[in-house]
Coordinates of C-alpha atoms and ligand atoms in Angstrom, one line a residue:
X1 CA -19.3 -18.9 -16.1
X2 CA -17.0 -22.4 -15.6
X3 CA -13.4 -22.5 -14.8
X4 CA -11.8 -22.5 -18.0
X5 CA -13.9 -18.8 -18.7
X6 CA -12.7 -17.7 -15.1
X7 CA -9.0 -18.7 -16.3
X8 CA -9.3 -16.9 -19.5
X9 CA -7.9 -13.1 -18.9
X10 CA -10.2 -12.1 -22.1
X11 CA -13.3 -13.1 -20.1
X12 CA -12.2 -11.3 -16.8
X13 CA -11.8 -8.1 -18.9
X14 CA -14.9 -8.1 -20.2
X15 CA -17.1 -8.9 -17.0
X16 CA -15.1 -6.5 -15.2
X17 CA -17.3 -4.5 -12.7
X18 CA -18.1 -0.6 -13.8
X19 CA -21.6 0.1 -12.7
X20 CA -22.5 1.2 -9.1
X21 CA -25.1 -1.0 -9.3
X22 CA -23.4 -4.0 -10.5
X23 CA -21.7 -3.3 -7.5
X24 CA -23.9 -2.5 -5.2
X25 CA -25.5 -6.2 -5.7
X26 CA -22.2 -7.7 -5.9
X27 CA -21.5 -6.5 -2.6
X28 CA -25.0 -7.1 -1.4
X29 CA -25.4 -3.8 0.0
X30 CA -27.7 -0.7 -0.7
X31 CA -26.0 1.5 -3.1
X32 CA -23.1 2.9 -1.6
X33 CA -25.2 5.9 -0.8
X34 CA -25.7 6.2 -4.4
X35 CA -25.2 10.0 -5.0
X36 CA -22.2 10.1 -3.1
X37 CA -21.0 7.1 -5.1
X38 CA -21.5 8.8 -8.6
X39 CA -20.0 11.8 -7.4
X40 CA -17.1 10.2 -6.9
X41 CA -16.7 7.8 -10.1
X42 CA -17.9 11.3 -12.2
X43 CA -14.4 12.1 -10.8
X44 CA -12.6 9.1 -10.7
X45 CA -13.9 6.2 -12.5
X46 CA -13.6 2.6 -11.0
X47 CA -13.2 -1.4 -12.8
X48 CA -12.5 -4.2 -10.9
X49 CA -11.5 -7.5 -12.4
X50 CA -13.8 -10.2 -11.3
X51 CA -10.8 -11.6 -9.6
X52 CA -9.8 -9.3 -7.7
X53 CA -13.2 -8.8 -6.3
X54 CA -13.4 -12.3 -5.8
X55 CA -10.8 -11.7 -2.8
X56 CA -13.1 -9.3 -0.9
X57 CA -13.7 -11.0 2.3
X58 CA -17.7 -10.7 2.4
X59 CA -19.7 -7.9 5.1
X60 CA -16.0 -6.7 6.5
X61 CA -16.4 -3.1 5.2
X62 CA -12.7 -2.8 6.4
X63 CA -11.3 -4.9 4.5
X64 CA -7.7 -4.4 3.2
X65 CA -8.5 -5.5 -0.8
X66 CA -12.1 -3.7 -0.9
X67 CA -10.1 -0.2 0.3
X68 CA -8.4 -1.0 -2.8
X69 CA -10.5 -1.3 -5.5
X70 CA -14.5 -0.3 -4.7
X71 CA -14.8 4.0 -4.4
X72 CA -14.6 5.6 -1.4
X73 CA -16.9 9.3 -0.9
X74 CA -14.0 10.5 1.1
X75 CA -12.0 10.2 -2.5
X76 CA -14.1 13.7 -3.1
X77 CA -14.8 15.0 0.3
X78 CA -11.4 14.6 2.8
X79 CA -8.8 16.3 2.1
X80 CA -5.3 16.9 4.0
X81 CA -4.3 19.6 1.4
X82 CA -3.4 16.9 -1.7
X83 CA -2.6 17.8 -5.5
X84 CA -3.4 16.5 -8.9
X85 CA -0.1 16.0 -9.4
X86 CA 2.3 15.9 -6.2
X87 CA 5.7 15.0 -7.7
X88 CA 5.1 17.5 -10.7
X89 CA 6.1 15.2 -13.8
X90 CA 4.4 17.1 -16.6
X91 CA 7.3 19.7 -15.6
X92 CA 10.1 16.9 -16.8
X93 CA 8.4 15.6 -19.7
X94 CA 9.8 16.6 -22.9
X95 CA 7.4 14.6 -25.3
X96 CA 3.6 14.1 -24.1
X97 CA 4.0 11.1 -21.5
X98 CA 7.9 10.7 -21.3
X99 CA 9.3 11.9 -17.9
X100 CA 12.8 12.2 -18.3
X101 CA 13.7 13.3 -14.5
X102 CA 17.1 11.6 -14.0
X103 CA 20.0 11.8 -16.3
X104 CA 20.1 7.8 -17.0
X105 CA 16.7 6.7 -17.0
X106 CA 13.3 7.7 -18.4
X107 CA 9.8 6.7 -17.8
X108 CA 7.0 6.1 -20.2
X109 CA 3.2 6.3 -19.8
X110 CA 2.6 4.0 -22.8
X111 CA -1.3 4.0 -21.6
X112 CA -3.7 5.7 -19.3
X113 CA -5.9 2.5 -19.1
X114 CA -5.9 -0.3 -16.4
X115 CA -7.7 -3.3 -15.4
X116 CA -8.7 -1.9 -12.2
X117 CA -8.4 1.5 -11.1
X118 CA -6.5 1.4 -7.4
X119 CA -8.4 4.1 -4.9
X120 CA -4.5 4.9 -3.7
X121 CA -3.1 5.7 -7.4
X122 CA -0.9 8.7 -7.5
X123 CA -1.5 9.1 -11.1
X124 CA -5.6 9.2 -11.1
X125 CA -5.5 12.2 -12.8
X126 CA -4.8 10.8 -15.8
X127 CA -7.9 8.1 -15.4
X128 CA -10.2 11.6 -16.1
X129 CA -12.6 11.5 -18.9
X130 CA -10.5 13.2 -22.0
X131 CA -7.3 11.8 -21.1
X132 CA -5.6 9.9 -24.3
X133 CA -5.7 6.3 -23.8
X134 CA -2.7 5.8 -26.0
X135 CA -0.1 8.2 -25.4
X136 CA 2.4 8.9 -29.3
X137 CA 4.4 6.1 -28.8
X138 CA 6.8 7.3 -32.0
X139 CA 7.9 10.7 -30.4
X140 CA 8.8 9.0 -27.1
X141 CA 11.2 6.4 -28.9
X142 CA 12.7 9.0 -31.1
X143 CA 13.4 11.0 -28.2
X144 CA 15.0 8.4 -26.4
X145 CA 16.8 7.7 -29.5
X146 CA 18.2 11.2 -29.8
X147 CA 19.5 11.3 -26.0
X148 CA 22.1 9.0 -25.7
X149 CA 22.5 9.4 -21.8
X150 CA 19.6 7.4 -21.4
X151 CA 20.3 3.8 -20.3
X152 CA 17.4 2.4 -18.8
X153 CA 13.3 2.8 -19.5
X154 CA 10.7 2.3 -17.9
X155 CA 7.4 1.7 -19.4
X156 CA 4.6 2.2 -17.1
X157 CA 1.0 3.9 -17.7
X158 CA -1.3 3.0 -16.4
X159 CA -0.7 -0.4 -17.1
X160 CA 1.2 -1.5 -20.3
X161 CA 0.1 -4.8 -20.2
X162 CA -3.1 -3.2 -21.3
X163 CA -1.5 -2.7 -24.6
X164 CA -2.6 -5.2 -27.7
X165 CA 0.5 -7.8 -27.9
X166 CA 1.4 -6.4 -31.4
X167 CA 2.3 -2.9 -30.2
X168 CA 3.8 -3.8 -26.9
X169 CA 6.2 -6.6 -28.7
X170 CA 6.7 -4.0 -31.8
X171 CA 7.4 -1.1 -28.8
X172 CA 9.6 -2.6 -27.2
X173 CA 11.5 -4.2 -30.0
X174 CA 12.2 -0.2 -31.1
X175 CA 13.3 0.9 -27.6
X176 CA 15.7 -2.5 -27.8
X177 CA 16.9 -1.1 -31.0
X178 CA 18.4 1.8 -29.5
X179 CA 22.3 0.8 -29.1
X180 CA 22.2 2.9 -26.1
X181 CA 19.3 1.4 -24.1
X182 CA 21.3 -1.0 -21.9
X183 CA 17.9 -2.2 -19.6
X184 CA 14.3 -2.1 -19.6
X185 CA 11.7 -1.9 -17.2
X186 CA 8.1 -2.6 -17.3
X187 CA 6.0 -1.2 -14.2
X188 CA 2.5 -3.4 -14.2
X189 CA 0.1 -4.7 -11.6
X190 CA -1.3 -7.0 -14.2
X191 CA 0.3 -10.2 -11.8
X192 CA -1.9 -9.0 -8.9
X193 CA -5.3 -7.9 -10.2
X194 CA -5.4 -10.0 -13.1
X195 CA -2.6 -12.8 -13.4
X196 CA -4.1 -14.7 -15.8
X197 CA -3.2 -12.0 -18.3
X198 CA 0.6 -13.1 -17.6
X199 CA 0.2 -15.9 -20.4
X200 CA 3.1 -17.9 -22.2
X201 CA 2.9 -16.1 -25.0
X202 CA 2.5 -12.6 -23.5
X203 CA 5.9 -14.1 -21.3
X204 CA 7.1 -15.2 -24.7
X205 CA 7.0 -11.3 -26.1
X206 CA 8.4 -9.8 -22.6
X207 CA 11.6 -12.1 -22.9
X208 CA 12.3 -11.6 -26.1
X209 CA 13.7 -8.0 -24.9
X210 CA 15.7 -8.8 -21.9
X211 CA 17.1 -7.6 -20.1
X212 CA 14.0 -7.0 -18.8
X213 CA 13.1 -6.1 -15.2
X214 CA 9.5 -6.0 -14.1
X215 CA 7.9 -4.2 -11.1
X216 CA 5.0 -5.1 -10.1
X217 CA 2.7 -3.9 -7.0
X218 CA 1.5 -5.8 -3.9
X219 CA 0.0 -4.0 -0.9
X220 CA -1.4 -6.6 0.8
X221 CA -0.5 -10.2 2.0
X222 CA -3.9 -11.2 0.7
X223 CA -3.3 -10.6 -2.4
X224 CA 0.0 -13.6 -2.7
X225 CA -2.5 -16.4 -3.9
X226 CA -1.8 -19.3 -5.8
X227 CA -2.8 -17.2 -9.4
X228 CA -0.6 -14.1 -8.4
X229 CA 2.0 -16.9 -7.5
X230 CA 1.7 -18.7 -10.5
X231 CA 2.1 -15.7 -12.5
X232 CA 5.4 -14.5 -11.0
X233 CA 6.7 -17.7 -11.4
X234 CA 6.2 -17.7 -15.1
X235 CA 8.4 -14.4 -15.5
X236 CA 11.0 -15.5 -13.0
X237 CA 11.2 -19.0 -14.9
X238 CA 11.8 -16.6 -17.8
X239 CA 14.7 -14.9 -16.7
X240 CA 12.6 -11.9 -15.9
X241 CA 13.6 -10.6 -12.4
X242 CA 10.1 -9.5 -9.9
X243 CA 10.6 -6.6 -8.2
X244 CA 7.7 -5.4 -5.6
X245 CA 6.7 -1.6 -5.1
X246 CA 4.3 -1.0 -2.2
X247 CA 2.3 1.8 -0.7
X248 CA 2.3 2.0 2.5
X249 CA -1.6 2.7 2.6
X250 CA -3.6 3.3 6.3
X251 CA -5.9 0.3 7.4
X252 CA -4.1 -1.9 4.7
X253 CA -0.7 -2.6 5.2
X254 CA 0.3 -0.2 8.6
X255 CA 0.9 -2.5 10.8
X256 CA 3.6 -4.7 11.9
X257 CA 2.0 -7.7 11.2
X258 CA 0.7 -7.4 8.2
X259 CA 3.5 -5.7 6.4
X260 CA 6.0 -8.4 7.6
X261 CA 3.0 -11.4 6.1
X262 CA 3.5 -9.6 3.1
X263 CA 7.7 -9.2 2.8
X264 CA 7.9 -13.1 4.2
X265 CA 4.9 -14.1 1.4
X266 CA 6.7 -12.3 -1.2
X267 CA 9.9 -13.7 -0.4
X268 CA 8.3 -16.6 -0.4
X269 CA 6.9 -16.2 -4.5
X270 CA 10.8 -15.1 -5.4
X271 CA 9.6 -11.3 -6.0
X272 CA 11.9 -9.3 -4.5
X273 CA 10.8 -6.7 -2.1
X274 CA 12.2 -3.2 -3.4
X275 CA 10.6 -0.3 -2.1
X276 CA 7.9 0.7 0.3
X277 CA 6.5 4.2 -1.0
X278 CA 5.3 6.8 1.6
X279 CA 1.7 7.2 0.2
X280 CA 1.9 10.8 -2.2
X281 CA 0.3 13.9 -1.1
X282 CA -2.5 13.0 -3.9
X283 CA -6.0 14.7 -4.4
X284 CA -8.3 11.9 -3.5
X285 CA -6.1 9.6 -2.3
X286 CA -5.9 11.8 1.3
X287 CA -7.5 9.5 3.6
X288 CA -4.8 6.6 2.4
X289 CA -1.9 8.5 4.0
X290 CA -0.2 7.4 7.0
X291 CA 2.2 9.4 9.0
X292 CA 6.0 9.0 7.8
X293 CA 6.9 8.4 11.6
X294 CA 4.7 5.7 12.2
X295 CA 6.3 4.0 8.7
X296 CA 9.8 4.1 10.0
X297 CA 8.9 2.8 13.8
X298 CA 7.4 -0.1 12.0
X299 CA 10.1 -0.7 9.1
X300 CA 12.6 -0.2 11.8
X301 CA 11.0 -2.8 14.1
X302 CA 10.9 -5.0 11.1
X303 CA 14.6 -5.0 10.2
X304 CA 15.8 -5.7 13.2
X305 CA 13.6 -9.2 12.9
X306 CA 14.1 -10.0 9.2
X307 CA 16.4 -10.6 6.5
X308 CA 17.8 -7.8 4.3
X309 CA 16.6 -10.4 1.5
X310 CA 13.3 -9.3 2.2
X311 CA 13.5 -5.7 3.5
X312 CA 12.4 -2.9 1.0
X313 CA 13.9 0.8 1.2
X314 CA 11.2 2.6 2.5
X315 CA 11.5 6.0 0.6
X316 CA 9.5 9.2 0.2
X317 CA 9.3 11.0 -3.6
X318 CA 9.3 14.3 -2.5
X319 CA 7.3 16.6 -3.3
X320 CA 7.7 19.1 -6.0
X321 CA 9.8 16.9 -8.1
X322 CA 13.1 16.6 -5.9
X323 CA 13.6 13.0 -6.2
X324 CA 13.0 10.1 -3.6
X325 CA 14.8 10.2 -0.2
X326 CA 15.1 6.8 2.4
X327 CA 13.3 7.1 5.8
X328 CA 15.2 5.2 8.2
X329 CA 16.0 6.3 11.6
X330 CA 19.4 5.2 13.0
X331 CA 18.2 4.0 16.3
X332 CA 20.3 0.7 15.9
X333 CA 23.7 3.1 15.2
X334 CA 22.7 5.2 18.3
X335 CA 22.5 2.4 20.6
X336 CA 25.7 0.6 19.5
X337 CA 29.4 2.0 20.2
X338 CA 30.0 2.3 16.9
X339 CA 31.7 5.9 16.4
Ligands
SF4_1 S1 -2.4 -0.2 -11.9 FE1 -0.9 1.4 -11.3 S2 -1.4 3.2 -12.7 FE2 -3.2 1.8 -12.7 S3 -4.5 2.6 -11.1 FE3 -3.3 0.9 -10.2 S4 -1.5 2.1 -9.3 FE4 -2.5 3.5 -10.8

């Protein structure tokens, strides 16, 4: 492998890591106790992009980008009591992969596949062996056709950006062609575990349907590096607004420190910070959770010392499908004499 193959985003997708034994050596450790390791990928598989595993920091077995991306045992075996699906979208989804929840705005799984399979994802359900990789991209967009209260969609997945060119540019194009689509959102963590995938052209096909607004997903301030920066860039200099969502994930980003690394580092790349999630009550994603209290002592400590530029609304989707709802305490308001 040279540079230029490194560079190319075809070439990472191919050599991305699937085995447990690819893996094993890559990491130069036994076999992550190899039966516990393939009961947990029979359940839910993994792939890393060669770049993303290239951030690892070598022998730390703590370390905030392995949690991340290589399978953990406790995936099948701790549980606090988590569900396939916490915020219950197959209840709102009128057409297979459409989740039409709010009157205004719908969101689209355009895919189940991704680059790399995050450990924390709230939608691994969907990575199971059976689960359509394309979801009927026709019946969405006449759906969203025939409701005209629909002004914004979001097109998530998995990751769309996963999609060939040709039907991302021809799906979007349709959902641009509906007078009454005002905005459109893609929701991708291509820029952070594979930015070389954010090409001209592929920027080229995502600006032709502004407005466009684009979310991506950084967790950890080791994952701002000069590719993830570079490939922000190229959307922003497109008139593509960057958004950030994170997790708030235990042992990654729970701590005062390293959560204000990564607003400051993101402020720093022009991607807005927008929300930090409270991680979702999801089957093997248990031992990610951190408790909501300790979240809002440290976001609270954090706005007191940093710009509202870079402060995200930390929010909770709760449960059961009932929407998201901020965590803040008012600490500041009961100290003041404000009445
Ligand atoms: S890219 Fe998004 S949908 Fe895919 S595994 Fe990661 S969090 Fe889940």
């Amino acid at each position: 492998m040279d540079d230029a193959d490194w560079k190319d985003w075809r070439w990472q997708v191919r050599n991305r890591i699937r085995s447990g034994r690819q893996l094993a050596e890559l990491l130069k450790e036994a076999p992550i106790a190899a039966g516990s390791l393939r009961a947990v990928i029979r359940t839910y598989p993994f792939s890393i992009t060669p770049y993303y595993f290239s951030l690892i920091r070598e022998g730390d077995p703590d370390d905030p980008i392995r949690f991340q991306c290589v399978p953990d045992p406790r995936e099948v075996s701790f549980s606090l009591g988590g569900v396939d699906d916490p915020l219950e979208e197959s209840r709102d989804m009128p057409v297979p992969g459409l989740i039409h929840r709010y009157a205004d705005r719908c969101l689209i799984m355009a895919t189940s596949k991704c680059m790399m399979y995050c450990r924390h994802c709230n939608r691994k359900r969907r990575w199971k062996a059976g689960a359509a990789d394309r979801a009927p991209l026709r019946a969405m967009i006449d759906y969203v056709a025939a409701t005209p209260g629909i002004r914004e969609v979001i097109v998530s997945g998995g990751d769309p950006l996963t999609l060939p060119e040709k039907v991302l540019d021809e799906f979007l194009g349709a959902l641009r062609a509906i007078p009454h689509v005002e905005v459109l959102r893609i929701g991708s963590r291509i820029p952070v575990v594979l930015p070389m995938r954010i090409t001209v052209p592929l920027v080229r096909i995502l600006r032709k349907h502004r407005p466009l607004w684009f979310n991506t997903q950084f967790n950890s301030p080791r994952e701002i590096t000069p590719e993830s920066a570079e490939a922000c860039e190229r959307l922003v200099d497109a008139g593509i607004p960057v958004s950030n969502q994170s997790v708030l994930l235990k042992g990654i980003n729970d701590d005062y420190e390293t959560m204000r690394r990564l607003l400051y580092g993101l402020q720093r790349i022009s991607v807005r910070p927008y929300y930090l999630f409270q991680c979702d009550p999801v089957r093997g994603a248990d031992h990610f959770r951190v408790d909501f209290w300790k979240g809002m002592e440290m976001m609270e400590r954090i706005s007191r010392q940093t710009s509202g530029l870079c402060l995200p609304r930390y929010v909770i989707d709760v449960p059961g499908g009932k929407g998201k709802m901020s965590l803040q305490t008012f600490s500041l308001l009961a100290d003041s004499d404000i009445s």
